Amino acid sequence: MALDKEDFYNLQNPLFVSIEDHDSGGKIFTLRKRNSERSNSYTKLTDVFTKMPYGLIHKEETGIGATTLELKAKRNSIIVEPIKVTASTKAYKEKGAFYVGS
């Protein structure tokens, strides 16, 4: 059984994202910054994905739920955060997360 695009990329609302092919063979996901379903708010990653797509994620905005979405995913992940207090706080709140830091 073939997966359709929404299943493959874990999309729950494809209206807020465009998907393009990259020269490397990967994909580029571009979120619409403003979500018309949220009053005066940025599109959150949970508005679009059920879990993060595999690979590197480049995002222009902070606070749109990337770390939270990946912490809740039922898979092993490595999440790199630039600020120690942010990483440790989020990891300790999530059951099953393992924090490694200096």
Protein backbone atom coordinates (compact mmCIF):
# COMPACT_ATOMS: atom_id res chain seq x y z
CA MET A 1 0.00 0.00 0.00
CA ALA A 2 1.48 3.34 -1.05
CA LEU A 3 1.54 6.19 1.41
CA ASP A 4 0.11 9.47 0.28
CA LYS A 5 2.00 12.72 0.87
CA GLU A 6 0.15 13.58 4.10
CA ASP A 7 0.93 10.19 5.67
CA PHE A 8 4.58 10.22 4.60
CA TYR A 9 5.27 13.66 6.06
CA ASN A 10 2.96 13.24 9.07
CA LEU A 11 0.87 16.18 7.90
CA GLN A 12 -2.34 16.92 9.69
CA ASN A 13 -3.09 20.22 7.96
CA PRO A 14 -1.38 20.66 4.56
CA LEU A 15 -2.97 24.12 4.15
CA PHE A 16 -0.25 25.71 6.28
CA VAL A 17 2.82 24.24 4.56
CA SER A 18 4.33 24.00 1.10
CA ILE A 19 6.67 21.14 0.18
CA GLU A 20 9.40 21.50 -2.43
CA ASP A 21 12.08 19.15 -3.68
CA HIS A 22 15.67 20.11 -2.82
CA ASP A 23 18.64 19.45 -5.11
CA SER A 24 20.02 17.01 -2.51
CA GLY A 25 17.00 14.76 -2.92
CA GLY A 26 15.46 15.91 0.35
CA LYS A 27 12.47 18.15 0.95
CA ILE A 28 12.03 21.75 1.99
CA PHE A 29 9.04 22.45 4.24
CA THR A 30 7.93 26.09 4.33
CA LEU A 31 5.33 27.08 6.93
CA ARG A 32 2.91 29.92 6.44
CA LYS A 33 3.93 32.29 9.21
CA ARG A 34 0.43 33.45 10.10
CA ASN A 35 -2.29 30.96 10.90
CA SER A 36 -5.72 32.27 9.97
CA GLU A 37 -7.30 29.80 12.41
CA ARG A 38 -5.39 31.35 15.33
CA SER A 39 -6.09 34.96 16.14
CA ASN A 40 -2.94 37.03 15.67
CA SER A 41 -0.61 34.05 16.03
CA TYR A 42 2.18 32.27 14.23
CA THR A 43 1.54 28.84 12.77
CA LYS A 44 2.62 26.24 15.33
CA LEU A 45 4.28 23.07 14.09
CA THR A 46 1.49 21.10 15.78
CA ASP A 47 -0.94 22.86 13.40
CA VAL A 48 0.86 21.15 10.52
CA PHE A 49 2.65 17.98 11.66
CA THR A 50 1.76 15.06 13.93
CA LYS A 51 5.52 14.59 14.41
CA MET A 52 8.56 16.29 12.92
CA PRO A 53 9.72 15.09 9.50
CA TYR A 54 13.09 13.33 9.48
CA GLY A 55 16.18 15.43 8.83
CA LEU A 56 17.35 18.92 9.63
CA ILE A 57 14.74 21.57 10.30
CA HIS A 58 15.46 25.22 9.55
CA LYS A 59 12.92 27.54 11.10
CA GLU A 60 12.90 31.30 11.24
CA GLU A 61 10.80 31.70 14.38
CA THR A 62 11.27 30.53 17.95
CA GLY A 63 8.39 29.41 20.12
CA ILE A 64 6.48 27.53 17.41
CA GLY A 65 6.67 24.14 19.12
CA ALA A 66 9.50 22.26 17.40
CA THR A 67 11.12 20.97 20.59
CA THR A 68 7.80 20.08 22.21
CA LEU A 69 6.57 18.26 19.10
CA GLU A 70 9.73 16.14 18.92
CA LEU A 71 9.77 15.42 22.67
CA LYS A 72 6.25 14.01 22.36
CA ALA A 73 7.10 11.86 19.31
CA LYS A 74 7.30 8.15 20.04
CA ARG A 75 10.84 7.70 18.69
CA ASN A 76 14.46 8.24 19.70
CA SER A 77 15.76 11.70 18.82
CA ILE A 78 18.69 13.98 19.40
CA ILE A 79 17.57 17.54 20.04
CA VAL A 80 20.17 20.29 20.18
CA GLU A 81 19.25 23.45 22.09
CA PRO A 82 21.51 26.51 22.30
CA ILE A 83 20.47 27.44 25.84
CA LYS A 84 21.03 24.91 28.64
CA VAL A 85 18.14 26.05 30.86
CA THR A 86 15.64 25.72 27.99
CA ALA A 87 16.82 22.22 27.15
CA SER A 88 16.86 20.94 30.73
CA THR A 89 13.49 22.46 31.63
CA LYS A 90 11.75 20.94 28.62
CA ALA A 91 13.42 17.54 29.06
CA TYR A 92 12.55 17.27 32.75
CA LYS A 93 8.89 18.10 32.04
CA GLU A 94 8.56 15.31 29.47
CA LYS A 95 8.29 11.74 30.77
CA GLY A 96 10.89 9.48 29.16
CA ALA A 97 13.20 12.28 28.00
CA PHE A 98 16.89 11.94 28.84
CA TYR A 99 18.82 15.19 29.22
CA VAL A 100 22.59 15.34 28.72
CA GLY A 101 24.25 18.68 29.36
CA SER A 102 27.17 20.35 31.02
